[in-house]
Amino acid sequence: MTETVLLVGGGGREHAIARALADDCDLYACAKNENPGIVRIASGFESIDETDADAIVEYAESIGADAAIIGPEAGLAAGVSDALDAAGIYAFGPRSEEARIETDKAFQRRFMRENAVPGCPDFETFEDMEAACRYIDEYDGDLAVKPAGLTGGKGVKVIGDQVTAAEAKTYLRESDYDRVVLEERLVGEEFTIQAFVANEEVRTTPAVQDHKRAYEGDEGPNTGGMGSYSDTGFSLPFMDEGDYEAAVAIIEAVVDALPAYKGILYGQFMLTEEGPRVVEFNARFGDPEAMNTLPVLETPFLDVITAARDGNPLPELEFTGEATVCKYAVPDGYPTDPDAGARIDVDEESVGDALLFYASVEDRGDGIYTTTSRAFAVVGLGESIAVAEASAEEGLAAAGDRVRIRHDIGTRDLVERRIDHMDAIRE
Ligand code: AMP
Ligand code: GLY
């Protein structure tokens, strides 16, 4: 029997999910933007906001969906999984209660503390911004200031890195956040591990390093992620033996304490001198990280979803063993003043061996137009990070000149800087 699967979301992450599923099922998709890559491989597409749970259920019922996967956190926060499950359509994504691990950072930290999940930084939560400012004055060391709700990765301010203590206090006083988390600043190298989770089982994928800063050399404001790389094994070049396993143990401790969790659990870790500590959890694939992970997954993604739904053991995952480098093309001015509505050229014929994933663009029939968010990504694969990087650069011949790219991602120079940084921290 051919399974019918509904994919919710229209970014680069969802194009990667669509590509991983399309050959094995009858795939339909809905999102607020019409992602040309997804529309092309789906049997049907409907323009629906990712947070409109009623409309998504109605569409899922109309196509006879057997399962659904929700890409973006906004949909999970809006209860799209709850609504689909209630309608008898299995959602591979946590219900809003479990998605709080991402959608409420104050809940997330308290959950870690109460369940003794390892790797939790020292933290306090505040509703009174003046009390938060006093805490900054009194705390011995640097703090990260985090709004408790979703901000697309752009609301966090780290004292001693992006801002001074005085700037952090001005930020707290001038923003209208209801609740903030102030936590110990973690120093080290960041990495991501994404896990498939269902029925208390966990299957992890290779570590990925994302690059959040807008400009080359890790300068500029934080973005949703400008690009990312993964290596041929599960670990990354700056990690020591045991670091990957220590991070997986943290993910497993979360699942032990949240047995109803299903879908993707994404751990963002800071590798510190004491080993991996938790920056955050996300309740879905990373964007861009999904574009590193799904192309090297040999096990059909559909088999994971159906096993999860049917209560069967999750398959052991097989990977191709290739390294990957993903580079995003973003509108000029992104993220502070993005040039939305610009017509961009994407020459698909020039991508070569690399993979092209469309993201937040709009296909208006007469061409592809930018939105305020990331436009498209090119992913190179190869026997080493260097080979994958070269392939991604060749693929970027497809990009016209109205987009901006961090060409340094995955280069030997940047990878070695990360190794040197970690060596210096360990000394
Ligand atoms: P988040 O939205 O929690 O992923 O935070 C966005 C970015 O802020 C992370 O990727 C880190 O680079 C940084 N960050 C968050 N929390 C901390 C922390 N406790 N220490 C240092 N950096 C942090
Ligand atoms: N790449 C960061 C995220 O998806 O949250």
mmCIF file of C-alpha atoms in Angstrom, residues 144-297:
data_model
loop_
_atom_site.group_PDB
_atom_site.id
_atom_site.type_symbol
_atom_site.label_atom_id
_atom_site.label_comp_id
_atom_site.label_asym_id
_atom_site.label_seq_id
_atom_site.Cartn_x
_atom_site.Cartn_y
_atom_site.Cartn_z
ATOM 1 C CA ALA A 144 23.113 34.901 28.052
ATOM 2 C CA VAL A 145 19.790 36.770 27.939
ATOM 3 C CA LYS A 146 16.995 34.755 26.332
ATOM 4 C CA PRO A 147 13.350 35.627 25.776
ATOM 5 C CA ALA A 148 11.342 32.578 26.934
ATOM 6 C CA GLY A 149 9.274 32.353 23.733
ATOM 7 C CA LEU A 150 10.146 31.705 20.085
ATOM 8 C CA THR A 151 12.283 34.329 18.332
ATOM 9 C CA GLY A 152 13.672 32.397 15.370
ATOM 10 C CA GLY A 153 17.075 32.196 17.065
ATOM 11 C CA LYS A 154 17.433 35.971 16.891
ATOM 12 C CA GLY A 155 16.290 37.102 20.372
ATOM 13 C CA VAL A 156 19.257 35.834 22.381
ATOM 14 C CA LYS A 157 21.927 38.326 23.487
ATOM 15 C CA VAL A 158 25.145 37.010 24.973
ATOM 16 C CA ILE A 159 27.023 39.334 27.326
ATOM 17 C CA GLY A 160 30.740 39.408 26.643
ATOM 18 C CA ASP A 161 30.135 38.209 23.086
ATOM 19 C CA GLN A 162 27.516 40.279 21.258
ATOM 20 C CA VAL A 163 26.674 42.868 23.934
ATOM 21 C CA THR A 164 27.983 44.486 27.102
ATOM 22 C CA ALA A 165 26.117 44.133 30.407
ATOM 23 C CA ALA A 166 24.813 47.694 29.995
ATOM 24 C CA GLU A 167 23.506 46.929 26.494
ATOM 25 C CA ALA A 168 21.841 43.750 27.758
ATOM 26 C CA LYS A 169 20.006 45.758 30.421
ATOM 27 C CA THR A 170 18.872 48.337 27.867
ATOM 28 C CA TYR A 171 17.666 45.455 25.679
ATOM 29 C CA LEU A 172 15.625 44.035 28.569
ATOM 30 C CA ARG A 173 14.145 47.414 29.450
ATOM 31 C CA GLU A 174 13.286 48.392 25.878
ATOM 32 C CA SER A 175 11.829 45.096 24.668
ATOM 33 C CA ASP A 176 8.373 43.972 25.729
ATOM 34 C CA TYR A 177 9.176 40.405 26.747
ATOM 35 C CA ASP A 178 6.928 38.870 29.451
ATOM 36 C CA ARG A 179 9.517 36.362 30.617
ATOM 37 C CA VAL A 180 13.227 35.934 30.117
ATOM 38 C CA VAL A 181 15.800 33.345 31.057
ATOM 39 C CA LEU A 182 19.215 34.528 32.191
ATOM 40 C CA GLU A 183 21.799 31.804 32.087
ATOM 41 C CA GLU A 184 25.492 31.209 32.426
ATOM 42 C CA ARG A 185 27.371 32.011 29.232
ATOM 43 C CA LEU A 186 28.769 28.798 27.789
ATOM 44 C CA VAL A 187 32.113 29.072 26.022
ATOM 45 C CA GLY A 188 33.272 26.604 23.403
ATOM 46 C CA GLU A 189 32.226 25.296 20.000
ATOM 47 C CA GLU A 190 28.603 24.645 19.110
ATOM 48 C CA PHE A 191 27.254 21.545 17.410
ATOM 49 C CA THR A 192 23.873 20.005 16.685
ATOM 50 C CA ILE A 193 22.634 16.437 16.982
ATOM 51 C CA GLN A 194 19.222 15.588 15.566
ATOM 52 C CA ALA A 195 17.459 12.412 16.708
ATOM 53 C CA PHE A 196 14.435 10.516 15.469
ATOM 54 C CA VAL A 197 12.309 9.776 18.530
ATOM 55 C CA ALA A 198 9.166 7.716 19.111
ATOM 56 C CA ASN A 199 7.830 5.240 21.631
ATOM 57 C CA GLU A 200 10.769 6.026 23.949
ATOM 58 C CA GLU A 201 13.310 5.021 21.309
ATOM 59 C CA VAL A 202 16.055 7.313 20.024
ATOM 60 C CA ARG A 203 17.996 7.084 16.739
ATOM 61 C CA THR A 204 20.666 9.743 16.310
ATOM 62 C CA THR A 205 22.259 11.226 13.206
ATOM 63 C CA PRO A 206 25.725 12.705 12.523
ATOM 64 C CA ALA A 207 26.670 15.925 14.325
ATOM 65 C CA VAL A 208 26.404 19.139 12.310
ATOM 66 C CA GLN A 209 27.880 22.586 12.910
ATOM 67 C CA ASP A 210 25.690 25.532 11.883
ATOM 68 C CA HIS A 211 26.959 29.103 11.411
ATOM 69 C CA LYS A 212 24.563 31.593 12.925
ATOM 70 C CA ARG A 213 26.453 34.825 12.299
ATOM 71 C CA ALA A 214 25.486 36.721 9.158
ATOM 72 C CA TYR A 215 28.959 37.501 7.796
ATOM 73 C CA GLU A 216 32.184 35.711 7.006
ATOM 74 C CA GLY A 217 34.583 35.199 9.895
ATOM 75 C CA ASP A 218 31.582 34.839 12.273
ATOM 76 C CA GLU A 219 30.859 38.553 12.282
ATOM 77 C CA GLY A 220 27.546 40.360 12.361
ATOM 78 C CA PRO A 221 24.105 39.639 13.794
ATOM 79 C CA ASN A 222 22.663 36.183 14.437
ATOM 80 C CA THR A 223 20.550 34.653 11.681
ATOM 81 C CA GLY A 224 18.454 31.509 11.342
ATOM 82 C CA GLY A 225 21.702 29.874 10.145
ATOM 83 C CA MET A 226 23.857 30.720 7.108
ATOM 84 C CA GLY A 227 25.152 27.228 6.427
ATOM 85 C CA SER A 228 26.512 24.101 8.030
ATOM 86 C CA TYR A 229 28.738 21.084 7.601
ATOM 87 C CA SER A 230 29.000 17.497 8.754
ATOM 88 C CA ASP A 231 31.851 15.000 8.544
ATOM 89 C CA THR A 232 32.097 11.426 7.254
ATOM 90 C CA GLY A 233 31.476 9.923 10.704
ATOM 91 C CA PHE A 234 29.129 10.963 13.514
ATOM 92 C CA SER A 235 31.562 13.392 15.111
ATOM 93 C CA LEU A 236 33.084 16.720 13.967
ATOM 94 C CA PRO A 237 36.789 17.588 13.599
ATOM 95 C CA PHE A 238 36.939 19.661 16.819
ATOM 96 C CA MET A 239 35.257 16.961 18.919
ATOM 97 C CA ASP A 240 37.103 14.335 20.954
ATOM 98 C CA GLU A 241 36.123 10.734 21.299
ATOM 99 C CA GLY A 242 33.283 10.524 23.778
ATOM 100 C CA ASP A 243 31.872 14.029 23.106
ATOM 101 C CA TYR A 244 29.301 12.693 20.640
ATOM 102 C CA GLU A 245 28.227 9.920 23.044
ATOM 103 C CA ALA A 246 27.988 12.382 25.932
ATOM 104 C CA ALA A 247 25.625 14.547 23.881
ATOM 105 C CA VAL A 248 23.542 11.521 22.855
ATOM 106 C CA ALA A 249 23.236 10.571 26.541
ATOM 107 C CA ILE A 250 21.734 14.029 27.177
ATOM 108 C CA ILE A 251 19.162 13.519 24.399
ATOM 109 C CA GLU A 252 18.312 10.099 25.843
ATOM 110 C CA ALA A 253 17.841 11.597 29.303
ATOM 111 C CA VAL A 254 15.339 14.071 27.830
ATOM 112 C CA VAL A 255 13.371 11.303 26.156
ATOM 113 C CA ASP A 256 13.379 9.245 29.384
ATOM 114 C CA ALA A 257 11.748 12.202 31.132
ATOM 115 C CA LEU A 258 9.353 12.943 28.224
ATOM 116 C CA PRO A 259 8.153 9.468 27.186
ATOM 117 C CA ALA A 260 5.334 10.829 24.985
ATOM 118 C CA TYR A 261 7.823 12.690 22.782
ATOM 119 C CA LYS A 262 7.630 11.840 19.078
ATOM 120 C CA GLY A 263 9.237 13.380 16.017
ATOM 121 C CA ILE A 264 12.634 14.971 15.741
ATOM 122 C CA LEU A 265 14.478 16.082 18.858
ATOM 123 C CA TYR A 266 17.273 18.499 18.059
ATOM 124 C CA GLY A 267 19.973 19.154 20.642
ATOM 125 C CA GLN A 268 22.079 22.294 20.306
ATOM 126 C CA PHE A 269 25.237 21.773 22.351
ATOM 127 C CA MET A 270 28.181 23.884 23.390
ATOM 128 C CA LEU A 271 31.297 21.762 23.630
ATOM 129 C CA THR A 272 32.983 23.316 26.668
ATOM 130 C CA GLU A 273 36.104 22.331 28.576
ATOM 131 C CA GLU A 274 33.819 20.131 30.691
ATOM 132 C CA GLY A 275 32.236 18.439 27.672
ATOM 133 C CA PRO A 276 28.887 19.098 25.964
ATOM 134 C CA ARG A 277 26.414 21.439 27.658
ATOM 135 C CA VAL A 278 22.954 22.314 26.348
ATOM 136 C CA VAL A 279 22.354 25.599 24.511
ATOM 137 C CA GLU A 280 18.801 24.611 23.630
ATOM 138 C CA PHE A 281 16.528 21.877 22.355
ATOM 139 C CA ASN A 282 14.387 22.153 19.263
ATOM 140 C CA ALA A 283 11.339 20.032 18.559
ATOM 141 C CA ARG A 284 12.025 19.618 14.836
ATOM 142 C CA PHE A 285 14.818 19.309 12.309
ATOM 143 C CA GLY A 286 17.258 22.183 12.082
ATOM 144 C CA ASP A 287 17.277 24.493 9.136
ATOM 145 C CA PRO A 288 19.915 24.222 7.573
ATOM 146 C CA GLU A 289 20.938 21.041 9.444
ATOM 147 C CA ALA A 290 18.206 18.880 7.835
ATOM 148 C CA MET A 291 19.885 19.556 4.497
ATOM 149 C CA ASN A 292 23.129 18.006 5.792
ATOM 150 C CA THR A 293 21.508 15.009 7.414
ATOM 151 C CA LEU A 294 18.706 13.789 5.162
ATOM 152 C CA PRO A 295 20.752 13.526 1.929
ATOM 153 C CA VAL A 296 23.179 11.086 3.615
ATOM 154 C CA LEU A 297 20.466 9.026 5.317
#
